[in-house]
Structure formats: structure tokens, C-alpha cells
mmCIF file of C-alpha atoms in Angstrom:
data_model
loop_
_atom_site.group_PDB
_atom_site.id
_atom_site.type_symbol
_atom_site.label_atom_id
_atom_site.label_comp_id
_atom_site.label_asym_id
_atom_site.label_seq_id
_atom_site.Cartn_x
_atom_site.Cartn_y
_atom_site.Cartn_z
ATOM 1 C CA UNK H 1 7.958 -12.717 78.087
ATOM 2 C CA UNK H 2 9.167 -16.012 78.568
ATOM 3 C CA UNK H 3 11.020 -16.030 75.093
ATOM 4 C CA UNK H 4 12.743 -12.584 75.846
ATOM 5 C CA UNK H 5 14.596 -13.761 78.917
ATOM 6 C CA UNK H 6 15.617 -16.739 77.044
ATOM 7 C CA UNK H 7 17.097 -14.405 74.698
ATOM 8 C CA UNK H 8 18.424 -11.918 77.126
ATOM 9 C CA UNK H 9 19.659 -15.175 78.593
ATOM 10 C CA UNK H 10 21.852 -16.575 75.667
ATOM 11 C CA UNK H 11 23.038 -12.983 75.462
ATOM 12 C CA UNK H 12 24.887 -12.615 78.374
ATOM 13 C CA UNK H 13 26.086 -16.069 78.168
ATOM 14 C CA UNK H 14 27.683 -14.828 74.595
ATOM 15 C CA UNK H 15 28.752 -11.674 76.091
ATOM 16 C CA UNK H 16 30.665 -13.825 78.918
ATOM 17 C CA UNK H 17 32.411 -16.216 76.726
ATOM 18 C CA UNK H 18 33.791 -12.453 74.417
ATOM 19 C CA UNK H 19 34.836 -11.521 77.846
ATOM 20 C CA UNK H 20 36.724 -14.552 78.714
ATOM 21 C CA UNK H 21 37.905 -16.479 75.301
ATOM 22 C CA UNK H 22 39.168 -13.123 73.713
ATOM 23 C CA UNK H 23 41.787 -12.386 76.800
ATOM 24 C CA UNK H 24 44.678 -12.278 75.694
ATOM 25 C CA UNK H 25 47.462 -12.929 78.293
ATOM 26 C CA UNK H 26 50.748 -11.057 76.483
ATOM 27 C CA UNK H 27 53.887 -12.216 77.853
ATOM 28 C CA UNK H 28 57.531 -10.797 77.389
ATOM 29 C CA UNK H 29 58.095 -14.020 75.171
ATOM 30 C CA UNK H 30 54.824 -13.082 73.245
ATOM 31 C CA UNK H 31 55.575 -9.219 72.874
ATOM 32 C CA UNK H 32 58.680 -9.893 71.586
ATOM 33 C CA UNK H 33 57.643 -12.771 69.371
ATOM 34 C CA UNK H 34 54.793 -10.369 67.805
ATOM 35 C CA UNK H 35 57.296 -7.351 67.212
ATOM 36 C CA UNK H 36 60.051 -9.429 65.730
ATOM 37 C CA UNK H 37 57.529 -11.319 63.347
ATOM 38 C CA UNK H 38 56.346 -8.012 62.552
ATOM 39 C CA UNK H 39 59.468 -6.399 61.702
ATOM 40 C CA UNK H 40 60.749 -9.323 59.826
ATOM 41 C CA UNK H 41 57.410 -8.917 57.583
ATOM 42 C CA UNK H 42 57.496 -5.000 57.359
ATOM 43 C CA UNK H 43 60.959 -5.387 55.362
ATOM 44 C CA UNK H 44 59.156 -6.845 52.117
ATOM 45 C CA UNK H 45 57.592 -3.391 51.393
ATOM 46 C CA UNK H 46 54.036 -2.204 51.518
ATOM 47 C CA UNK H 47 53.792 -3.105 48.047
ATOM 48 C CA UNK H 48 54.927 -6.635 48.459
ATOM 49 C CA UNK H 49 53.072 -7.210 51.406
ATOM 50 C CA UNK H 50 50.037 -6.203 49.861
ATOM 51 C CA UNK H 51 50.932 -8.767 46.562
ATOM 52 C CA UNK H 52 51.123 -11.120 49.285
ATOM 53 C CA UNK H 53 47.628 -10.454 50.809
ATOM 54 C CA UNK H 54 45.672 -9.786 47.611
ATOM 55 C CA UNK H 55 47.158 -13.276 46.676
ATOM 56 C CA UNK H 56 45.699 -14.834 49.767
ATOM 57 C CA UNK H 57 42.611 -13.202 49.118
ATOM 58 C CA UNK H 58 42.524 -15.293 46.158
ATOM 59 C CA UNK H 59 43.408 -18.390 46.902
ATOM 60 C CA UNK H 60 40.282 -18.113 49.867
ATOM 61 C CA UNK H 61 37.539 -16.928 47.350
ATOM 62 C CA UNK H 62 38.871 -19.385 44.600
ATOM 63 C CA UNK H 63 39.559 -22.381 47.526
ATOM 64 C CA UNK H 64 35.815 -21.523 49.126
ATOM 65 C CA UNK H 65 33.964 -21.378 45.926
ATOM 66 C CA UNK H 66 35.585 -25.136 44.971
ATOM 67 C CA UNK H 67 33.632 -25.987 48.595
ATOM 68 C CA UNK H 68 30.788 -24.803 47.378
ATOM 69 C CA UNK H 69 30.400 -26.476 44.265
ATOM 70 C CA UNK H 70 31.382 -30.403 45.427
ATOM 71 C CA UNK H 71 28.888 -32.918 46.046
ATOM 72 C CA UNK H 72 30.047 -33.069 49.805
ATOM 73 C CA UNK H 73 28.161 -29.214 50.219
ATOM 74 C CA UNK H 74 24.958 -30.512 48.860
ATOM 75 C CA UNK H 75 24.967 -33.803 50.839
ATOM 76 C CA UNK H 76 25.573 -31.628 54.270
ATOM 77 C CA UNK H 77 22.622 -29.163 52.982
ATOM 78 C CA UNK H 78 20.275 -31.786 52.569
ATOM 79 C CA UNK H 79 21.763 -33.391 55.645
ATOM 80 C CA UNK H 80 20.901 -30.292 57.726
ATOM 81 C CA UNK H 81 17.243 -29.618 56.469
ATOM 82 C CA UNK H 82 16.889 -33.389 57.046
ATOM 83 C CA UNK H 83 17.921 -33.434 60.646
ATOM 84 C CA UNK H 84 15.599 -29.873 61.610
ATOM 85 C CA UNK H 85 12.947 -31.862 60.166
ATOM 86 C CA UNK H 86 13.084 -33.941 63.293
ATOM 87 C CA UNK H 87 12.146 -30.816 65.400
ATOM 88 C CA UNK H 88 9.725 -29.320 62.946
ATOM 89 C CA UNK H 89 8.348 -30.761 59.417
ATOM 90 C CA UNK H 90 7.677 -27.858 57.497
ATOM 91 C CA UNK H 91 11.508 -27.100 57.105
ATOM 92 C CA UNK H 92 11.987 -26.883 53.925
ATOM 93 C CA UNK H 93 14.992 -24.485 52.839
ATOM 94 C CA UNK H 94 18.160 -23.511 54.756
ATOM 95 C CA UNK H 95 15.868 -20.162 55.369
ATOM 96 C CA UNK H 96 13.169 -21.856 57.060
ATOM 97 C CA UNK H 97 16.462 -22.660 59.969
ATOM 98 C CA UNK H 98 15.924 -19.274 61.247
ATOM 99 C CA UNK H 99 12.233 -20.501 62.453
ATOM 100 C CA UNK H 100 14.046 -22.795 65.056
ATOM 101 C CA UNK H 101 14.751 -21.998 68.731
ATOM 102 C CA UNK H 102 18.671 -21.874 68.962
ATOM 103 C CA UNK H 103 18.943 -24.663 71.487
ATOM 104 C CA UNK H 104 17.663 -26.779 68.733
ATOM 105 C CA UNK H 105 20.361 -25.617 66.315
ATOM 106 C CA UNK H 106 22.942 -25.654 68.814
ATOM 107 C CA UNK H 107 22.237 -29.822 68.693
ATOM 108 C CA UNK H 108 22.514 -29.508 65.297
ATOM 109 C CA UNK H 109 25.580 -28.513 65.031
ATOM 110 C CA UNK H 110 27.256 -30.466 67.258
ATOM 111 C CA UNK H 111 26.508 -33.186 65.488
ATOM 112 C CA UNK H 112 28.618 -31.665 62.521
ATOM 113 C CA UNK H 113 31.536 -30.556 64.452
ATOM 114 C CA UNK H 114 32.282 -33.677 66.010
ATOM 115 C CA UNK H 115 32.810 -34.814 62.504
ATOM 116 C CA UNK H 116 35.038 -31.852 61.711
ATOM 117 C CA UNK H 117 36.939 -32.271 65.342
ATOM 118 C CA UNK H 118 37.662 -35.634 64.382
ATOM 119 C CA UNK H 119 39.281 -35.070 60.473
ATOM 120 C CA UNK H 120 41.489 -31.991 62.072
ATOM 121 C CA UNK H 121 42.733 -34.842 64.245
ATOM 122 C CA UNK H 122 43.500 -37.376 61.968
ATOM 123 C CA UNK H 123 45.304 -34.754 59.461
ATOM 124 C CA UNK H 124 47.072 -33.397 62.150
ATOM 125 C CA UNK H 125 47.975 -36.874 63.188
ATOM 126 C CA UNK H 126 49.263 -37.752 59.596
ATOM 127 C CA UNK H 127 50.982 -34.682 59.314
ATOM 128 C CA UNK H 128 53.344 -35.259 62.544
ATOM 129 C CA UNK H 129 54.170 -38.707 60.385
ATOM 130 C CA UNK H 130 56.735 -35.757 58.598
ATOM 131 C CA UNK H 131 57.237 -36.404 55.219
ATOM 132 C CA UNK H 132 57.490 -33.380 52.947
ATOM 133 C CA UNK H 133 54.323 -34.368 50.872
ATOM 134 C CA UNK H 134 52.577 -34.605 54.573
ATOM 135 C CA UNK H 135 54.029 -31.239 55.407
ATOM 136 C CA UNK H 136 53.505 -28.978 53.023
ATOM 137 C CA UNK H 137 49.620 -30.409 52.569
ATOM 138 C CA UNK H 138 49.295 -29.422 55.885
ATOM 139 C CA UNK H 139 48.271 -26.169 55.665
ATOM 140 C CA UNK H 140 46.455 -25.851 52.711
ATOM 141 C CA UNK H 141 44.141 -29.160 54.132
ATOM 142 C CA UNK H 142 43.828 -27.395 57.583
ATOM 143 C CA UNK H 143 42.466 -24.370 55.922
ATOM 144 C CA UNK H 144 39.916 -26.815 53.804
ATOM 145 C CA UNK H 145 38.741 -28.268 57.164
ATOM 146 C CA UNK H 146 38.238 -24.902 58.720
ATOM 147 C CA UNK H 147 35.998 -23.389 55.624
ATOM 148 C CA UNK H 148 34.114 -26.502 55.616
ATOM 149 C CA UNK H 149 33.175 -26.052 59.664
ATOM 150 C CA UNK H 150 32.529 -22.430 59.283
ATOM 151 C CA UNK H 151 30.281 -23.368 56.007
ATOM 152 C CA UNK H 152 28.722 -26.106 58.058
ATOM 153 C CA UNK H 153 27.735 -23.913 60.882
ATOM 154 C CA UNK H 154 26.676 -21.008 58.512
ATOM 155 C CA UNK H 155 23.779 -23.156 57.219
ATOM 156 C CA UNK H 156 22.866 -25.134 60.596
ATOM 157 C CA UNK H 157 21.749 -21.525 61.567
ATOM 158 C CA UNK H 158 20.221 -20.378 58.336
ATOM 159 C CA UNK H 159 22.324 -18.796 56.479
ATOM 160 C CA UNK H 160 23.569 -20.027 52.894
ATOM 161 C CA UNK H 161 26.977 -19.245 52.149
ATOM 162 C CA UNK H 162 26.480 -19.313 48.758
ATOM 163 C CA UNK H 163 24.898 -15.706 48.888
ATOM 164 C CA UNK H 164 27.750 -13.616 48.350
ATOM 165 C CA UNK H 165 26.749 -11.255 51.110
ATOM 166 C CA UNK H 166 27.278 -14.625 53.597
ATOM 167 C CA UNK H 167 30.253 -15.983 51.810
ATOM 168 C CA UNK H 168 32.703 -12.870 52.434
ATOM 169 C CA UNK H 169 30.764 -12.975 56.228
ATOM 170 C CA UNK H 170 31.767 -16.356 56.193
ATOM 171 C CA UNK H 171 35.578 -15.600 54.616
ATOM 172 C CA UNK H 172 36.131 -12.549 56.735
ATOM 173 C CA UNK H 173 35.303 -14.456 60.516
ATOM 174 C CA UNK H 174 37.496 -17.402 58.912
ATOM 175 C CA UNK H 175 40.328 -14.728 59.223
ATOM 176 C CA UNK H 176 39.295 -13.899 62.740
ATOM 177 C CA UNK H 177 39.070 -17.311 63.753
ATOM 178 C CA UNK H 178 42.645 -18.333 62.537
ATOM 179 C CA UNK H 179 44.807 -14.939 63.576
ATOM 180 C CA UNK H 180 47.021 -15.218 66.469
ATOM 181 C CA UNK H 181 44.600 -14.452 69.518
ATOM 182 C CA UNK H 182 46.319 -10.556 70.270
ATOM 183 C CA UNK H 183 44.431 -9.617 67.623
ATOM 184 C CA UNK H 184 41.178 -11.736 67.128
ATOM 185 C CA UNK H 185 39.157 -9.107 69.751
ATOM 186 C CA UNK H 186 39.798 -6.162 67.521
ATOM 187 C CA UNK H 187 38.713 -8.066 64.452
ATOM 188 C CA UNK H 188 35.904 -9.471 66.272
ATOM 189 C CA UNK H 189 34.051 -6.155 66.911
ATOM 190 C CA UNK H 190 34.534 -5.304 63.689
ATOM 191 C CA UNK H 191 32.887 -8.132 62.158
ATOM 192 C CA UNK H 192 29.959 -7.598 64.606
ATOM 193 C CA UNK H 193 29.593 -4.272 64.078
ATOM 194 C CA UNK H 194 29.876 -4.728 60.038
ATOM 195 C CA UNK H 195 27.429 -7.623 59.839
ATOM 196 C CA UNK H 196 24.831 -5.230 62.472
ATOM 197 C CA UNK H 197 25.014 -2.860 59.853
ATOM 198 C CA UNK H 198 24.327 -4.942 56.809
ATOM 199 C CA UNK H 199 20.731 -5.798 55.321
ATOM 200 C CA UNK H 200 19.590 -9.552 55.465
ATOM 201 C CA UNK H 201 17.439 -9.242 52.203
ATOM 202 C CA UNK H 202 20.633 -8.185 50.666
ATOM 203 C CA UNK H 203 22.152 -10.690 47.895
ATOM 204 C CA UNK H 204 25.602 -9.014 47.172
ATOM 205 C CA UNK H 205 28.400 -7.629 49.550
ATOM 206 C CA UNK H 206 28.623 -3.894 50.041
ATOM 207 C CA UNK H 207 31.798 -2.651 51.872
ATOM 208 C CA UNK H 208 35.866 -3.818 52.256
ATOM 209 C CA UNK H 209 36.290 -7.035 49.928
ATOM 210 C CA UNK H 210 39.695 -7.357 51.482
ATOM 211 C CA UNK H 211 39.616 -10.886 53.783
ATOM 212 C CA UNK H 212 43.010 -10.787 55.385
ATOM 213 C CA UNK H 213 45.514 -8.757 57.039
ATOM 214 C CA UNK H 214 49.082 -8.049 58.587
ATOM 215 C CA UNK H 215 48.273 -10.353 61.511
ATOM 216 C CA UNK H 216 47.712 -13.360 58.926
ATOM 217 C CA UNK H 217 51.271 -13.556 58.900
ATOM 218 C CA UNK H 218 52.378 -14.328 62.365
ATOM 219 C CA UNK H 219 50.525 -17.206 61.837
ATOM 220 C CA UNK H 220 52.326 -18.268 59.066
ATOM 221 C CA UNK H 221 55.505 -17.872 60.593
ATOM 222 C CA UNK H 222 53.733 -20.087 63.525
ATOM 223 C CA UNK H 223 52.782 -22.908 60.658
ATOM 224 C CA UNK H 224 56.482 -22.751 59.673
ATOM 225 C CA UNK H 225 58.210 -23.132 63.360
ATOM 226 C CA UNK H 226 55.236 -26.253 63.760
ATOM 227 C CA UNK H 227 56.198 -28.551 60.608
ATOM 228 C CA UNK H 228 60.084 -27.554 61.713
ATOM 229 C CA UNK H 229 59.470 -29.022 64.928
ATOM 230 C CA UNK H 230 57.498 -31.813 63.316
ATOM 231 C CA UNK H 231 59.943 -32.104 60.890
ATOM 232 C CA UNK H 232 62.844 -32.664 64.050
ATOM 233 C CA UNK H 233 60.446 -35.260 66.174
ATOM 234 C CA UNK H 234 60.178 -37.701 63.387
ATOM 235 C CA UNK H 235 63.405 -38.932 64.019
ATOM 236 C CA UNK H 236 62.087 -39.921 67.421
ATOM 237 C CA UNK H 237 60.444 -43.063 66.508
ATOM 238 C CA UNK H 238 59.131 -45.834 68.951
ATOM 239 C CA UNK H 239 58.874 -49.366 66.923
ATOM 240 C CA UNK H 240 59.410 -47.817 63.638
ATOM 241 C CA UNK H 241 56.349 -44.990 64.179
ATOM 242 C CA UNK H 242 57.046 -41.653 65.035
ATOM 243 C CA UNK H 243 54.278 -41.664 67.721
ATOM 244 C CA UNK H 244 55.454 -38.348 69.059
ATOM 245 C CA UNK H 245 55.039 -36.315 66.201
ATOM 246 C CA UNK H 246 51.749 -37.914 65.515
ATOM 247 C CA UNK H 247 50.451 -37.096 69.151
ATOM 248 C CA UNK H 248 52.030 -33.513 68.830
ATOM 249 C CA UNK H 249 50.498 -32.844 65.026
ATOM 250 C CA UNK H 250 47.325 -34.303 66.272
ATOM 251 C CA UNK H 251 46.892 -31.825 69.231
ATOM 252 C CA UNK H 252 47.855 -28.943 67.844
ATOM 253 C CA UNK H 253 45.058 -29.228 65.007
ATOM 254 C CA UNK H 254 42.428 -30.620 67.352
ATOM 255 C CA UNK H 255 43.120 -27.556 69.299
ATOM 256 C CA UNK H 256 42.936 -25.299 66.535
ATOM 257 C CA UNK H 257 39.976 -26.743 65.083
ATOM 258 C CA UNK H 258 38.138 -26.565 68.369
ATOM 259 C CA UNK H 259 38.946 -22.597 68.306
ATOM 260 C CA UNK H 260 37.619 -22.088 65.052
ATOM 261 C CA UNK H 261 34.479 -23.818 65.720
ATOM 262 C CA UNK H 262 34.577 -21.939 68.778
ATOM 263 C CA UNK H 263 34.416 -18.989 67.374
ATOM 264 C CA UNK H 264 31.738 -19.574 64.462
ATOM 265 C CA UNK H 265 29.401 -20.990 66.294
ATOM 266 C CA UNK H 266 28.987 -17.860 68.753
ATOM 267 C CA UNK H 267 29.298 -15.605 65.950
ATOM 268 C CA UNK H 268 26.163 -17.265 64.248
ATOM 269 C CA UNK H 269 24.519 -17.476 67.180
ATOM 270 C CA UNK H 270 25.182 -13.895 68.384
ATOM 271 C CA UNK H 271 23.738 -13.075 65.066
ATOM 272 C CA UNK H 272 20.770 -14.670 65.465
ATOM 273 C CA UNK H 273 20.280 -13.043 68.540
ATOM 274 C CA UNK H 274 21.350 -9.477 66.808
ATOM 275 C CA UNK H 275 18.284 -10.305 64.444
ATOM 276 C CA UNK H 276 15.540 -11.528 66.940
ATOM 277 C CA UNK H 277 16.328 -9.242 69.867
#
């Protein structure tokens, strides 16, 4: 009985945070932003836009399978099942994580985000140095640090990305964790309700292999206007540094980073609750 308020416990505290992180306050500013970004993208063509997404698509299964495959994956494995060994001894497999209360996880994966917290902060930092080497890695090196926290919490709560059931999960709440907040709700549920409906003991993905949509590209246009102001404040230098760009580039992907982690680890743990409840 104990264990089923515990759980009925987390749950509303999940069902809480939904309520309050996925509000989305749209301003005139906003609305306008959104439909102007949206027209400006709707004149390349269904066809083009769809070249477009398909080629994103790509570079996320190509970019995420790289992850998976460098010694830096195995080390954090290992790292993980070393670590839950402190709270029980018999862990032996990123499977036997699902045996462990999720307060113990939760501890776990801390540990690992503070990590991740700390590298979006530095490459944001290095990124409001400007340069256009600096700039243009920014994105693709943000996106790096984001797969590698999602992949990290996937396996701090049991499940192995590497299963290609859990890497599109994995891919697919990437893209809800990085779309401009309007939309992140919608795409939310629809994770949820995709991942209710799927079978654990299943190895391969059944359903829509498409990872991103339409709403990727607001974003994009947002990753533009942020190296162009970037770009601008690194003429504003104090002693030869451009300490304002640094600060700026530095908070923007600290913020960021924090969302995405945000976001993954209550989608893990909602769906460990899913499965126990």
C-alpha cells in the first residue's frame, strides 16, 4: 500500500509540472513571430520542405548512431551500472535499472546532468567568443550535447537506446524537447500516448519513422537571429574579451540545456510510472 501512494505520489507531481512547464504564454510579439516564420517557410513548397525534413531526419539517425558507437557511450554505461551498484549489488545490465525505486535513479541522474549542464555552458560560452568556425559549430555541438543527455537519462532509468524501439523514443522526445514551447504540449501527448501503446519486449520500431516537423524550423530561424546577435556583441569587448557575448552565449545554452533535461527526465520517469502503475 505504501508503494502505491508513493507512486500515485510521483504521479501527480509529474502531472503538475505538464500542467505548469508546458504553458505557453503567446504574446502579440510571439503570434506574429510564429505566423511570419511560418509563412516565410511555407514558400519553399511542400516538396522542398519535406527534402528539408527527411534530410534532418538523417543527419539525427546518422549523428545518434555515431553516439552510440564511441567509447564515451560505453564508459557512461558502465559508469551507470557502477553507480546503482551502490544501492543494490546484483545490478548487472542497464535492464536490471528498472528494479530500482525512482528516487534512487533520480540521484543518479543528477549526477550526469550536472556534467551535461556544465559542457552546454562552456560551448555556449565559446560560441559568444563569435568567430565563424565558433558559430556555425554551434549548432551542430548543441545538438551533440542534447542526444548525449537524453541518451544518458535513457539508460539511468533502464532503457538502452541502442534498441531501435528506444532510439527513435529517444530521437522523437529530442524533437519535443528542442521545438519552440507553442508546440512542445501537442507533441508531448503524442509521444505519451505512442510510447503507452508500444510493447517493452519489442526490439524494432513499429509506427511513424518521421523525427521532425514544421515547428523544427522556427527554431532554426531562432539559432540564426542568436549567432546574428552574437555575431554584433563581439565587437563589444572589455580588455580585449568579448565578455558579453560569452555571458549571453553561455546563458542561452545553459538555459536550453536545462529544458531538455527537463523534459527527458520526466518523460522517463513518467514512463516508469506508465509501466509499474
Amino acid at each position: 500500500m505504501n508503494n502505491t501512494n508513493q507512486l500515485k505520489t510521483r504521479w501527480n507531481e509529474i502531472k503538475e509540472w505538464e500542467e505548469a512547464f508546458f504553458i505557453s504564454e503567446s504574446t502579440d510579439i510571439i503570434s506574429t513571430y510564429s505566423r511570419l516564420t511560418e509563412r516565410a517557410f511555407d514558400q519553399l513548397g511542400q516538396k522542398r520542405k519535406q527534402k528539408w525534413l527527411t534530410m534532418m531526419d538523417t543527419c539525427l539517425l546518422h549523428l545518434q548512431a555515431w553516439l552510440q558507437h564511441t567509447r564515451s557511450y560505453e564508459e557512461t554505461k558502465r559508469r551507470v551500472i557502477s553507480h546503482a551498484r551502490m544501492f543494490d549489488p546484483h545490478v548487472a545490465t542497464i535492464d536490471d535499472l528498472q528494479s530500482l525505486p525512482l528516487e534512487q535513479l533520480d540521484y543518479l541522474a543528477e549526477q550526469l546532468m550536472a556534467k551535461q549542464r556544465l559542457l552546454a555552458l562552456g560551448q555556449g560560452g565559446l560560441t559568444g567568443m563569435g568567430g565563424a568556425f565558433l558559430l556555425l559549430s554551434d549548432l551542430p555541438a548543441l545538438a551533440v550535447i542534447q542526444l548525449r543527455s537524453l541518451q544518458h537519462l535513457a539508460l539511468v532509468y533502464g532503457y538502452d537506446v541502442r534498441r531501435p524501439i528506444e532510439m527513435m523514443n529517444m530521437l522523437k522526445l529530442f524533437h519535443v524537447a528542442t521545438i519552440p514551447k507553442s508546440y512542445q504540449a501537442d507533441e508531448w501527448d503524442k509521444l505519451i500516448r505512442e510510447v503507452e501503446e508500444q510493447d517493452r519486449d519489442h526490439v524494432f520500431y513499429q509506427g511513424d519513422d518521421s523525427i521532425v516537423g514544421d515547428s523544427i524550423f522556427e527554431q532554426l530561424i531562432k539559432q540564426i537571429v542568436k549567432s546574428f546577435v552574437l555575431t554584433m556583441l563581439r565587437k563589444k569587448v572589455i580588455q580585449g574579451v568579448p565578455l558579453v557575448g560569452m555571458a549571453i552565449g553561455a546563458g542561452l545554452n545553459y538555459r536550453f540545456s536545462q529544458q531538455v533535461i527537463d523534459i527527458g527526465q520526466h518523460f522517463y520517469q513518467k514512463r516508469r510510472l506508465l509501466e509499474e502503475m
